Amino acid sequence: MISNSYGIVVKSKEEKMIQTVVQIANIDFEYRTQTTVISRDVNSSITNKFLKEFKGSVIIEAKDKSPKQVVLLLNSYVSFVKLFSMLKPDLTGKTILHSGAKFLIVLFSKPKRLTRIFSHLWKYYAVDVVVIVYTKMDKIALYTYFPYKNPLSCESVRPSLIGLWGETDIDPNDFYPDKMSNMNGCPLFISTTKVYHPATERKIPLQMIKKSMHHTLGDIMNFRPVISNKQYISIDSDGAVNWTKSLNDVITGAANISTSTVALGFEKANLLDFSAPYFRIRLAWIAPPTTTGTTLWKLLAPLNGYLWLGLLVVTLFVKFVPYGMRFKPIRNFSYRYFKGFKKLNSVTFRTWGVLMGQPIRVTPRKYRDFYIIGLWLWFTFFVRSAYQSVLIGALKTDTIVGNFANLQEAVDEGFTFGGRSGILGYFEHDPLFREGFKVITDSNYEQIFRDVLDCKKKFVIATSLEYAWTLCVAEAISEEHCGYVLPDSILMVPLVVWMQKSSPFMRPLSVWLPRLLESGLLIKDAEQKPLKDVKASDTSPLTQRQASSCFIFLILGYILSVIVFVVEILIVRWR
């Protein structure tokens, strides 16, 4: 601060610039967020003036490698170069220069070499930058840069004047606009991996979602997608070099983002960052296709273990009654307490007649007759209540053979299981999986997969449903013959958009990807197949084919009854 000959206090150039920095920081910076202040070749009094007048909290030493608000006080471009050499990334790839921070840079020298300063900042994607300089006309000017402002010169780092402080009205929103929200038709280089065969592109949900995402984001952010496709691979592939080619494009700078189908959790030397998930790959156990059981098996399918036990006990009890008098204790007990029990000589024929539905030859008068008829009526009621209630549904529904509820049931039936080594990390928590898993190489995978679908191999294969569906569509295999998915083995692996650390595309992708997912715009053209078809109950009457098993069993029962009747007559005559 200097006094002239008239006694009027005149602020120096440095004081005016510091006052401008303080005003901008107080307007745009969050008070509750710490602000990192770094100075180079600047008088300490200038730094102290900023610290006194700034309303927020500050830290002087740059210990935090991920600050949100940074103020750089530099004497010249040479000071910036010296400071830049000290701000290089650490071993984890973190640096003060990143796209998530707001930068206020005060350059107390003449506004030269601003293009070089912005070029250094763009290397680390530090785009939210305001540089304050003093012009030759003794005006305080605010500069920034827009890397995608001109479609004819994309990734430009030329200075762009925000305005003259105190001379023009500057909207506070103009300090740090989202410079990636409008790329003005500049190209965005996208590296991805093929998840389809060319002939079946429109039938694969993941591929349709990727294409929709590329074009939709291109319309929103106004960029021209330039897509580089790598070879056809799967998320469980053991050839890691296949899908890392796409990530290498991002690391080397050949691509801005990658939509490779690599599993979430993979990071190469902490050089990559990822967005919110845009799709979920379903990993599952796939067994040979289920088959339809025989028509006769439909009558036995509704019976569970307890019902079989009840029928067996009742049947044995009914069959035991006619022959119970052969045992001496039962015969003596019956003679003593049941009148006319010795006249049960023809009870076997009477029982046979009742079971066949034939009328008995003598009107029931004795206790034994009512006992036999009542017992059989109770038995038929038991059968109708427990069995016939589900018989109609069983006859209308095909009996499915091979629909295992879990992997353990398949193993108990003599099946082995395995998959490619890339899937080991998703199922390694299961002891059964660790002990019996067989690794399949990429070269043998498709052949074993076909053997499983053709029921040539009692094998359960672990793979992604999208990849399995791709192979089936490519081979013209119908959905019902594309294997059986064990219902307890579904795992969801989220897929993300990969980009470099501190990428400026993280902010717009974090905003728009959740909106596109919630609105349904990504999946509107790609319906995912349900794991199981939901079938409504059929109210139509039984067809002749559906009821044929009942007639077959009835005929077999008549034949068996005739045989027993003839045998009994022969035994009586022989005696």
Coordinates of C-alpha atoms in Angstrom, one line a residue:
M1 CA 0.0 0.0 0.0
I2 CA 1.6 3.3 -1.1
S3 CA 0.7 7.0 -0.4
N4 CA 1.0 9.6 -3.2
S5 CA 1.9 13.3 -3.0
Y6 CA -1.8 14.2 -2.2
G7 CA -1.9 11.7 0.8
I8 CA -4.3 9.3 -0.9
V9 CA -3.5 5.7 -0.3
V10 CA -3.0 3.7 -3.5
K11 CA -3.1 0.0 -3.5
S12 CA -0.3 -1.8 -5.2
K13 CA -0.8 -4.3 -8.0
E14 CA -0.2 -7.3 -5.7
E15 CA -2.7 -6.0 -3.2
K16 CA -5.4 -5.6 -5.9
M17 CA -4.8 -9.1 -7.2
I18 CA -4.9 -10.6 -3.7
Q19 CA -8.2 -8.7 -3.0
T20 CA -9.6 -10.1 -6.2
V21 CA -8.6 -13.7 -5.3
V22 CA -10.1 -13.3 -1.8
Q23 CA -13.4 -12.1 -3.3
I24 CA -13.6 -14.9 -5.8
A25 CA -12.7 -17.5 -3.2
N26 CA -15.3 -16.1 -0.8
I27 CA -17.9 -16.3 -3.5
D28 CA -17.3 -19.7 -5.0
F29 CA -15.4 -21.8 -2.5
E30 CA -17.1 -23.9 0.2
Y31 CA -16.2 -22.7 3.7
R32 CA -16.6 -26.1 5.2
T33 CA -14.1 -27.6 2.7
Q34 CA -10.4 -27.0 3.4
T35 CA -8.6 -24.9 0.9
T36 CA -5.0 -25.7 0.0
V37 CA -2.8 -22.6 -0.4
I38 CA 0.6 -23.0 -2.1
S39 CA 2.9 -20.1 -2.9
R40 CA 6.2 -20.0 -4.8
D41 CA 8.7 -17.1 -5.0
V42 CA 6.1 -14.8 -3.4
N43 CA 6.5 -12.4 -0.5
S44 CA 5.1 -13.9 2.7
S45 CA 3.1 -10.8 3.4
I46 CA 1.0 -11.4 0.3
T47 CA 0.2 -14.9 1.4
N48 CA -0.6 -13.7 4.9
K49 CA -3.0 -11.1 3.5
F50 CA -5.0 -13.8 1.7
L51 CA -5.0 -16.0 4.9
K52 CA -6.4 -13.1 6.9
E53 CA -9.2 -12.1 4.6
F54 CA -10.3 -15.5 3.3
K55 CA -13.3 -16.7 5.4
G56 CA -12.8 -20.4 5.0
S57 CA -10.3 -22.9 6.5
V58 CA -6.9 -23.4 4.9
I59 CA -3.9 -25.7 5.0
I60 CA -0.5 -24.4 4.0
E61 CA 1.4 -27.6 3.3
A62 CA 0.1 -29.8 0.5
K63 CA -0.2 -33.0 2.5
D64 CA -3.6 -33.9 1.1
K65 CA -3.2 -35.4 -2.4
S66 CA -6.8 -35.0 -3.3
P67 CA -7.8 -31.4 -2.4
K68 CA -11.1 -29.9 -3.6
Q69 CA -10.0 -26.3 -3.5
V70 CA -6.5 -25.0 -4.4
V71 CA -5.0 -21.5 -4.5
L72 CA -1.6 -21.1 -6.2
L73 CA 0.3 -17.9 -5.7
L74 CA 3.1 -17.7 -8.3
N75 CA 5.5 -15.0 -9.1
S76 CA 6.1 -16.1 -12.7
Y77 CA 6.0 -18.9 -15.2
V78 CA 9.3 -20.1 -13.9
S79 CA 7.8 -20.4 -10.4
F80 CA 5.0 -22.5 -11.9
V81 CA 7.6 -24.9 -13.5
K82 CA 9.4 -25.2 -10.2
L83 CA 6.2 -25.9 -8.4
F84 CA 5.0 -28.3 -11.1
S85 CA 8.1 -30.5 -10.6
M86 CA 7.2 -30.8 -6.9
L87 CA 3.5 -31.8 -7.6
K88 CA 4.1 -35.0 -9.5
P89 CA 2.0 -38.0 -8.6
D90 CA 3.0 -40.3 -5.8
L91 CA 3.3 -44.1 -6.0
T92 CA -0.5 -44.5 -5.8
G93 CA -1.0 -42.1 -8.7
K94 CA -2.5 -39.3 -6.6
T95 CA -1.6 -35.7 -7.2
I96 CA -2.9 -32.2 -6.3
L97 CA -3.6 -31.6 -10.0
H98 CA -6.8 -33.5 -10.8
S99 CA -10.1 -32.8 -12.4
G100 CA -12.1 -32.8 -9.2
A101 CA -10.5 -29.7 -7.7
K102 CA -11.1 -26.0 -8.3
F103 CA -7.9 -24.0 -9.0
L104 CA -7.3 -20.3 -8.4
I105 CA -3.9 -19.4 -9.9
V106 CA -2.5 -15.9 -9.3
L107 CA 0.3 -14.9 -11.6
F108 CA 2.0 -11.7 -10.5
S109 CA 4.1 -11.4 -13.7
K110 CA 3.0 -10.4 -17.1
P111 CA 0.4 -12.7 -18.8
K112 CA 2.9 -14.7 -20.9
R113 CA 3.0 -18.4 -21.5
L114 CA -0.5 -19.0 -20.3
T115 CA -0.9 -21.6 -23.0
R116 CA 2.0 -23.6 -21.6
I117 CA 0.5 -23.4 -18.1
F118 CA -2.8 -24.7 -19.4
S119 CA -1.0 -27.4 -21.3
H120 CA 0.6 -28.7 -18.1
L121 CA -2.8 -28.6 -16.3
W122 CA -4.5 -30.5 -19.1
K123 CA -2.0 -33.3 -18.8
Y124 CA -3.6 -34.0 -15.4
Y125 CA -7.1 -33.0 -16.5
A126 CA -7.2 -30.0 -14.2
V127 CA -9.9 -28.1 -16.1
D128 CA -11.6 -26.1 -13.4
V129 CA -9.0 -23.3 -13.5
V130 CA -9.2 -19.6 -13.2
V131 CA -5.9 -17.7 -13.8
I132 CA -5.7 -14.1 -12.5
V133 CA -3.2 -11.8 -14.2
Y134 CA -2.5 -8.1 -14.5
T135 CA -2.6 -6.8 -18.1
K136 CA -0.6 -4.0 -19.7
M137 CA -3.6 -1.7 -19.4
D138 CA -3.5 -2.1 -15.6
K139 CA -6.5 -4.3 -15.6
I140 CA -7.1 -7.5 -13.7
A141 CA -8.1 -10.2 -16.2
L142 CA -9.5 -13.7 -15.5
Y143 CA -8.5 -16.4 -17.9
T144 CA -9.4 -20.1 -18.3
Y145 CA -9.3 -22.7 -21.1
F146 CA -11.9 -24.9 -22.8
P147 CA -10.4 -28.1 -24.3
Y148 CA -13.4 -28.8 -26.5
K149 CA -14.6 -25.3 -27.3
N150 CA -13.7 -25.4 -31.0
P151 CA -14.7 -28.5 -33.1
L152 CA -11.9 -27.7 -35.5
S153 CA -9.3 -27.6 -32.8
C154 CA -10.2 -30.2 -30.2
E155 CA -8.2 -30.5 -27.0
S156 CA -7.2 -26.9 -27.3
V157 CA -5.4 -25.2 -24.4
R158 CA -5.5 -21.7 -25.7
P159 CA -6.4 -19.1 -23.0
S160 CA -10.0 -17.9 -23.0
L161 CA -10.9 -14.6 -21.4
I162 CA -13.6 -14.8 -18.7
G163 CA -13.7 -11.0 -18.2
L164 CA -12.0 -8.0 -16.6
W165 CA -12.5 -7.8 -12.9
G166 CA -14.4 -4.7 -11.9
E167 CA -14.9 -3.6 -15.5
T168 CA -17.4 -6.2 -16.7
D169 CA -20.2 -8.1 -15.0
I170 CA -19.0 -11.6 -14.4
D171 CA -21.5 -14.3 -13.4
P172 CA -20.1 -16.4 -10.5
N173 CA -21.3 -19.5 -12.5
D174 CA -18.8 -18.5 -15.2
F175 CA -15.8 -19.3 -13.0
Y176 CA -16.1 -23.1 -13.0
P177 CA -18.5 -24.3 -15.7
D178 CA -18.8 -28.0 -16.6
K179 CA -16.5 -28.0 -19.6
M180 CA -17.3 -31.6 -20.5
S181 CA -21.1 -31.1 -20.7
N182 CA -20.8 -29.7 -24.3
M183 CA -17.9 -31.1 -26.3
N184 CA -19.1 -29.2 -29.5
G185 CA -18.9 -32.2 -31.7
C186 CA -15.4 -33.2 -30.8
P187 CA -14.5 -37.0 -30.9
L188 CA -14.6 -39.1 -27.7
F189 CA -12.4 -42.2 -28.2
I190 CA -14.1 -45.3 -26.7
S191 CA -12.3 -48.6 -26.4
T192 CA -14.5 -51.7 -25.9
T193 CA -14.7 -55.4 -26.4
K194 CA -17.0 -57.4 -28.6
V195 CA -19.6 -59.4 -26.8
Y196 CA -21.4 -60.7 -29.9
H197 CA -21.1 -62.5 -33.1
P198 CA -21.8 -60.1 -36.1
A199 CA -24.8 -62.1 -37.2
T200 CA -26.5 -61.9 -33.7
E201 CA -25.6 -58.3 -32.7
R202 CA -29.2 -57.2 -32.1
K203 CA -30.1 -60.2 -30.0
I204 CA -27.5 -59.7 -27.2
P205 CA -28.7 -57.3 -24.4
L206 CA -25.3 -56.2 -23.4
Q207 CA -24.2 -55.2 -26.9
M208 CA -27.5 -53.3 -27.4
I209 CA -27.0 -51.4 -24.1
K210 CA -23.4 -50.5 -25.0
K211 CA -24.5 -49.1 -28.4
S212 CA -27.4 -47.2 -26.8
M213 CA -25.1 -45.8 -24.1
H214 CA -22.5 -44.6 -26.6
H215 CA -25.1 -42.8 -28.8
T216 CA -27.2 -41.4 -25.9
L217 CA -24.2 -40.0 -24.1
G218 CA -23.0 -38.6 -27.4
D219 CA -26.3 -36.7 -27.8
I220 CA -26.3 -35.4 -24.3
M221 CA -22.6 -34.4 -24.1
N222 CA -22.5 -33.4 -27.8
F223 CA -19.5 -35.6 -28.7
R224 CA -18.8 -37.8 -31.7
P225 CA -18.1 -41.4 -30.5
V226 CA -15.1 -43.1 -32.1
I227 CA -15.2 -46.7 -31.1
S228 CA -12.4 -49.2 -31.1
N229 CA -13.6 -52.8 -30.8
K230 CA -11.3 -55.5 -29.4
Q231 CA -11.8 -59.3 -29.9
Y232 CA -14.8 -61.3 -28.8
I233 CA -14.3 -62.3 -25.1
S234 CA -16.1 -63.1 -21.9
I235 CA -15.9 -61.8 -18.4
D236 CA -14.8 -65.2 -17.1
S237 CA -12.0 -65.7 -19.7
D238 CA -8.7 -66.8 -18.3
G239 CA -6.8 -64.9 -21.0
A240 CA -6.5 -61.7 -19.1
V241 CA -4.6 -60.1 -22.0
N242 CA -7.8 -60.1 -24.1
W243 CA -9.8 -57.6 -22.0
T244 CA -6.7 -55.6 -20.7
K245 CA -6.1 -54.5 -24.3
S246 CA -9.1 -52.2 -23.9
L247 CA -7.8 -50.9 -20.6
N248 CA -4.3 -50.4 -22.0
D249 CA -5.9 -48.0 -24.5
V250 CA -7.0 -45.8 -21.7
I251 CA -3.7 -46.0 -19.8
T252 CA -1.7 -45.1 -22.9
G253 CA -4.0 -42.3 -23.9
A254 CA -5.3 -44.0 -27.1
A255 CA -8.8 -43.9 -25.7
N256 CA -10.7 -41.5 -23.3
I257 CA -12.9 -44.2 -21.8
S258 CA -13.3 -48.0 -21.9
T259 CA -16.5 -50.0 -21.7
S260 CA -14.7 -53.3 -21.6
T261 CA -16.5 -56.2 -19.9
V262 CA -13.9 -56.5 -17.1
A263 CA -15.1 -57.3 -13.6
L264 CA -15.5 -54.5 -11.1
G265 CA -12.6 -54.6 -8.6
F266 CA -9.8 -54.8 -11.1
E267 CA -7.4 -51.9 -11.1
K268 CA -4.1 -51.8 -13.0
A269 CA -1.5 -50.2 -10.9
N270 CA -4.1 -47.8 -9.5
L271 CA -4.0 -45.8 -12.7
L272 CA -7.7 -46.3 -13.5
D273 CA -10.9 -45.0 -12.2
F274 CA -14.5 -46.2 -12.9
S275 CA -18.0 -44.8 -13.0
A276 CA -21.3 -46.1 -11.6
P277 CA -22.4 -49.5 -13.0
Y278 CA -24.3 -49.4 -16.3
F279 CA -25.0 -53.1 -16.6
R280 CA -24.7 -56.3 -14.6
I281 CA -23.4 -59.6 -15.9
R282 CA -25.1 -62.6 -14.5
L283 CA -22.9 -65.5 -13.6
A284 CA -24.5 -68.9 -13.1
W285 CA -24.1 -72.7 -13.2
I286 CA -25.5 -74.1 -16.5
A287 CA -26.4 -77.8 -16.5
P288 CA -27.6 -79.9 -19.5
P289 CA -31.1 -79.0 -20.7
T290 CA -33.9 -80.6 -18.8
T291 CA -36.0 -83.3 -20.5
T292 CA -39.6 -84.3 -20.2
G293 CA -40.4 -87.4 -18.2
T294 CA -42.6 -90.2 -19.5
T295 CA -46.4 -90.0 -19.4
L296 CA -46.6 -92.7 -16.7
W297 CA -44.3 -90.8 -14.4
K298 CA -46.8 -87.9 -14.2
L299 CA -49.0 -90.0 -11.9
L300 CA -46.2 -90.6 -9.5
A301 CA -44.6 -87.1 -9.7
P302 CA -47.1 -85.4 -7.2
L303 CA -46.3 -88.0 -4.4
N304 CA -43.7 -86.9 -1.9
G305 CA -42.0 -89.1 0.7
Y306 CA -44.6 -88.7 3.4
L307 CA -47.5 -89.5 1.1
W308 CA -45.7 -92.6 -0.2
L309 CA -45.2 -93.7 3.4
G310 CA -48.9 -93.1 4.3
L311 CA -50.1 -95.0 1.2
L312 CA -47.8 -97.9 2.0
V313 CA -48.9 -98.2 5.6
V314 CA -52.6 -98.1 4.6
T315 CA -52.2 -100.6 1.8
L316 CA -50.3 -103.0 4.0
F317 CA -53.0 -102.7 6.7
V318 CA -55.8 -103.3 4.2
K319 CA -54.0 -106.3 2.7
F320 CA -53.2 -107.7 6.1
V321 CA -56.8 -107.9 7.2
P322 CA -57.9 -110.9 5.0
Y323 CA -54.9 -112.9 6.0
G324 CA -54.7 -111.9 9.7
M325 CA -56.8 -114.9 10.8
R326 CA -53.8 -117.1 9.7
F327 CA -52.0 -115.9 12.8
K328 CA -53.0 -117.9 15.9
P329 CA -53.1 -114.9 18.4
I330 CA -55.2 -112.9 16.0
R331 CA -57.5 -115.8 15.3
N332 CA -58.1 -116.6 18.9
F333 CA -58.7 -112.9 19.7
S334 CA -61.2 -112.6 16.8
Y335 CA -63.1 -115.7 17.7
R336 CA -63.5 -114.5 21.3
Y337 CA -64.6 -110.9 20.6
F338 CA -66.0 -110.9 17.0
K339 CA -69.2 -112.8 16.3
G340 CA -69.2 -114.8 13.1
F341 CA -65.5 -114.2 12.5
K342 CA -65.0 -117.8 11.4
K343 CA -67.2 -117.1 8.3
L344 CA -64.6 -114.9 6.7
N345 CA -63.5 -117.6 4.3
S346 CA -64.5 -115.6 1.3
V347 CA -63.1 -112.2 2.5
T348 CA -60.3 -112.2 0.0
F349 CA -62.8 -112.4 -2.9
R350 CA -65.0 -109.8 -1.3
T351 CA -62.0 -107.4 -0.8
W352 CA -61.0 -108.0 -4.4
G353 CA -64.5 -107.2 -5.6
V354 CA -64.7 -104.0 -3.6
L355 CA -61.3 -102.9 -4.9
M356 CA -62.4 -103.5 -8.4
G357 CA -65.6 -101.5 -7.9
Q358 CA -67.8 -104.7 -8.3
P359 CA -70.9 -105.1 -6.2
I360 CA -70.6 -107.7 -3.5
R361 CA -72.7 -110.9 -4.0
V362 CA -74.3 -110.8 -0.5
T363 CA -75.9 -107.8 1.2
P364 CA -73.7 -106.7 4.1
R365 CA -75.1 -107.9 7.3
K366 CA -72.2 -108.9 9.4
Y367 CA -69.7 -106.8 11.2
R368 CA -67.0 -108.0 8.9
D369 CA -68.8 -106.7 5.8
F370 CA -69.3 -103.2 7.2
Y371 CA -65.7 -103.2 8.5
I372 CA -64.2 -104.0 5.1
I373 CA -66.4 -101.5 3.2
G374 CA -65.8 -98.8 5.7
L375 CA -62.1 -99.4 5.7
W376 CA -62.0 -99.1 1.9
L377 CA -64.1 -96.0 1.9
W378 CA -61.7 -94.4 4.3
F379 CA -58.8 -95.5 2.2
T380 CA -60.3 -94.0 -1.0
F381 CA -61.1 -90.8 0.8
F382 CA -57.4 -90.6 1.9
V383 CA -56.3 -91.1 -1.7
R384 CA -58.7 -88.5 -3.1
S385 CA -57.8 -85.9 -0.6
A386 CA -54.0 -86.3 -0.7
Y387 CA -53.4 -87.3 -4.3
Q388 CA -56.2 -86.4 -6.6
S389 CA -56.0 -82.7 -5.5
V390 CA -52.7 -82.4 -7.4
L391 CA -53.4 -85.0 -10.0
I392 CA -55.0 -82.7 -12.5
G393 CA -52.1 -80.2 -12.3
A394 CA -49.6 -83.0 -12.7
L395 CA -51.3 -84.4 -15.8
K396 CA -51.4 -80.9 -17.4
T397 CA -47.7 -80.2 -16.6
D398 CA -44.8 -82.0 -18.2
T399 CA -42.7 -83.8 -15.7
I400 CA -39.2 -82.2 -15.8
V401 CA -36.2 -84.4 -15.4
G402 CA -32.9 -82.8 -14.5
N403 CA -34.2 -79.6 -12.8
F404 CA -31.7 -79.6 -10.0
A405 CA -32.3 -77.0 -7.2
N406 CA -28.6 -76.5 -6.5
L407 CA -25.2 -77.7 -7.4
Q408 CA -25.1 -80.2 -4.6
E409 CA -28.1 -82.1 -6.1
A410 CA -26.3 -82.2 -9.4
V411 CA -23.2 -83.6 -7.8
D412 CA -25.2 -86.2 -6.0
E413 CA -26.5 -87.3 -9.4
G414 CA -23.0 -87.9 -10.6
F415 CA -22.3 -84.6 -12.3
T416 CA -18.9 -82.9 -12.3
F417 CA -18.6 -79.1 -12.6
G418 CA -16.1 -76.4 -13.6
G419 CA -15.4 -73.5 -15.8
R420 CA -12.7 -71.1 -16.9
S421 CA -10.2 -69.9 -14.3
G422 CA -11.4 -66.3 -14.6
I423 CA -14.6 -67.2 -12.7
L424 CA -12.8 -68.7 -9.7
G425 CA -12.8 -65.4 -7.8
Y426 CA -16.6 -65.3 -7.8
F427 CA -17.4 -68.7 -6.2
E428 CA -14.3 -69.4 -4.1
H429 CA -16.2 -68.8 -0.9
D430 CA -18.0 -72.1 -1.4
P431 CA -16.1 -75.1 0.0
L432 CA -17.9 -77.4 -2.5
F433 CA -16.7 -75.2 -5.3
R434 CA -13.1 -75.1 -4.2
E435 CA -12.7 -78.8 -3.8
G436 CA -14.4 -80.1 -7.0
F437 CA -13.9 -77.3 -9.5
K438 CA -12.3 -78.3 -12.8
V439 CA -10.6 -75.5 -14.8
I440 CA -11.4 -75.4 -18.5
T441 CA -9.1 -73.7 -20.9
D442 CA -10.3 -71.2 -23.5
S443 CA -9.5 -73.5 -26.4
N444 CA -11.7 -76.3 -25.0
Y445 CA -14.5 -74.2 -23.6
E446 CA -16.8 -74.0 -26.6
Q447 CA -16.5 -77.7 -27.3
I448 CA -17.3 -78.7 -23.7
F449 CA -20.2 -76.2 -23.7
R450 CA -21.7 -77.8 -26.8
D451 CA -21.2 -81.3 -25.2
V452 CA -23.2 -80.0 -22.1
L453 CA -26.0 -78.7 -24.3
D454 CA -26.1 -82.0 -26.3
C455 CA -26.3 -84.0 -23.1
K456 CA -23.1 -85.8 -24.1
K457 CA -21.4 -84.9 -20.8
K458 CA -22.6 -85.0 -17.3
F459 CA -21.1 -81.7 -16.5
V460 CA -22.2 -78.4 -15.0
I461 CA -20.4 -75.4 -16.4
A462 CA -19.9 -72.0 -14.7
T463 CA -20.2 -69.1 -17.1
S464 CA -22.0 -65.8 -17.7
L465 CA -25.5 -66.1 -19.0
E466 CA -25.0 -63.3 -21.6
Y467 CA -22.0 -65.2 -23.0
A468 CA -23.8 -68.5 -23.0
W469 CA -26.8 -66.9 -24.8
T470 CA -24.4 -65.4 -27.3
L471 CA -23.0 -68.8 -28.2
C472 CA -26.5 -70.4 -28.4
V473 CA -27.7 -67.7 -30.7
A474 CA -24.6 -67.9 -32.9
E475 CA -25.1 -71.7 -33.2
A476 CA -28.9 -71.3 -33.9
I477 CA -29.7 -73.2 -30.6
S478 CA -33.2 -72.4 -29.3
E479 CA -33.6 -71.0 -25.8
E480 CA -35.2 -74.2 -24.3
H481 CA -32.1 -76.2 -25.5
C482 CA -29.6 -73.6 -24.2
G483 CA -29.0 -75.4 -20.9
Y484 CA -30.6 -75.4 -17.5
V485 CA -29.7 -72.6 -15.1
L486 CA -29.4 -73.8 -11.5
P487 CA -31.7 -71.3 -9.6
D488 CA -29.4 -70.9 -6.6
S489 CA -26.2 -69.9 -8.5
I490 CA -26.9 -66.4 -9.8
L491 CA -24.3 -63.7 -9.1
M492 CA -24.5 -60.2 -10.4
V493 CA -21.2 -58.6 -11.5
P494 CA -21.5 -54.9 -12.2
L495 CA -19.9 -53.4 -15.3
V496 CA -18.5 -49.9 -15.3
V497 CA -17.0 -47.3 -17.6
W498 CA -13.2 -47.2 -17.1
M499 CA -11.1 -44.0 -17.4
Q500 CA -7.9 -42.5 -16.2
K501 CA -7.4 -41.2 -12.7
S502 CA -8.7 -37.7 -12.3
S503 CA -10.5 -37.9 -15.7
P504 CA -12.7 -34.9 -16.5
F505 CA -15.3 -37.3 -17.8
M506 CA -16.0 -38.7 -14.3
R507 CA -18.3 -35.8 -13.4
P508 CA -20.7 -35.9 -16.4
L509 CA -20.8 -39.7 -16.4
S510 CA -21.6 -39.8 -12.7
V511 CA -24.5 -37.5 -13.4
W512 CA -25.9 -39.0 -16.6
L513 CA -25.4 -42.8 -16.2
P514 CA -27.7 -43.1 -13.1
R515 CA -30.3 -41.0 -14.9
L516 CA -30.2 -43.1 -18.0
L517 CA -30.5 -46.3 -16.0
E518 CA -33.4 -45.0 -13.8
S519 CA -35.2 -43.7 -16.8
G520 CA -34.9 -47.0 -18.7
L521 CA -33.4 -45.4 -21.8
L522 CA -30.5 -47.9 -21.8
I523 CA -32.5 -51.0 -21.7
K524 CA -35.5 -50.0 -23.8
D525 CA -34.2 -51.7 -26.9
A526 CA -32.6 -54.7 -25.0
E527 CA -35.0 -56.8 -23.0
Q528 CA -33.2 -59.3 -20.8
K529 CA -34.4 -62.9 -20.8
P530 CA -36.0 -64.0 -17.5
L531 CA -34.3 -66.9 -15.8
K532 CA -37.5 -68.9 -15.8
D533 CA -40.7 -68.5 -17.8
V534 CA -43.7 -67.7 -15.6
K535 CA -46.6 -69.7 -16.9
A536 CA -50.2 -69.0 -15.9
S537 CA -52.5 -71.8 -14.7
D538 CA -54.2 -73.7 -17.5
T539 CA -58.0 -73.8 -17.1
S540 CA -58.7 -75.9 -20.2
P541 CA -59.9 -79.6 -19.8
L542 CA -57.6 -82.5 -20.0
T543 CA -56.7 -83.7 -23.4
Q544 CA -56.6 -87.4 -24.5
R545 CA -52.8 -87.4 -24.4
Q546 CA -52.7 -85.8 -20.9
A547 CA -55.2 -88.4 -19.5
S548 CA -53.7 -91.4 -21.3
S549 CA -51.5 -92.3 -18.3
C550 CA -54.7 -92.7 -16.1
F551 CA -56.2 -95.1 -18.6
I552 CA -52.9 -97.0 -18.9
F553 CA -52.8 -97.5 -15.1
L554 CA -56.4 -98.5 -15.0
I555 CA -55.9 -101.1 -17.7
L556 CA -52.8 -102.4 -15.8
G557 CA -54.9 -102.6 -12.6
Y558 CA -57.6 -104.6 -14.3
I559 CA -55.0 -107.0 -15.8
L560 CA -53.3 -107.4 -12.4
S561 CA -56.7 -108.0 -10.7
V562 CA -57.7 -110.7 -13.2
I563 CA -54.4 -112.4 -12.7
V564 CA -54.8 -112.4 -8.9
F565 CA -58.4 -113.6 -9.3
V566 CA -57.3 -116.5 -11.5
V567 CA -54.5 -117.4 -9.2
E568 CA -56.8 -117.5 -6.2
I569 CA -59.2 -119.8 -8.0
L570 CA -56.4 -122.1 -9.0
I571 CA -55.1 -122.2 -5.4
V572 CA -58.6 -123.1 -4.0
R573 CA -59.0 -125.9 -6.6
W574 CA -55.5 -127.2 -6.0
R575 CA -56.2 -127.4 -2.2

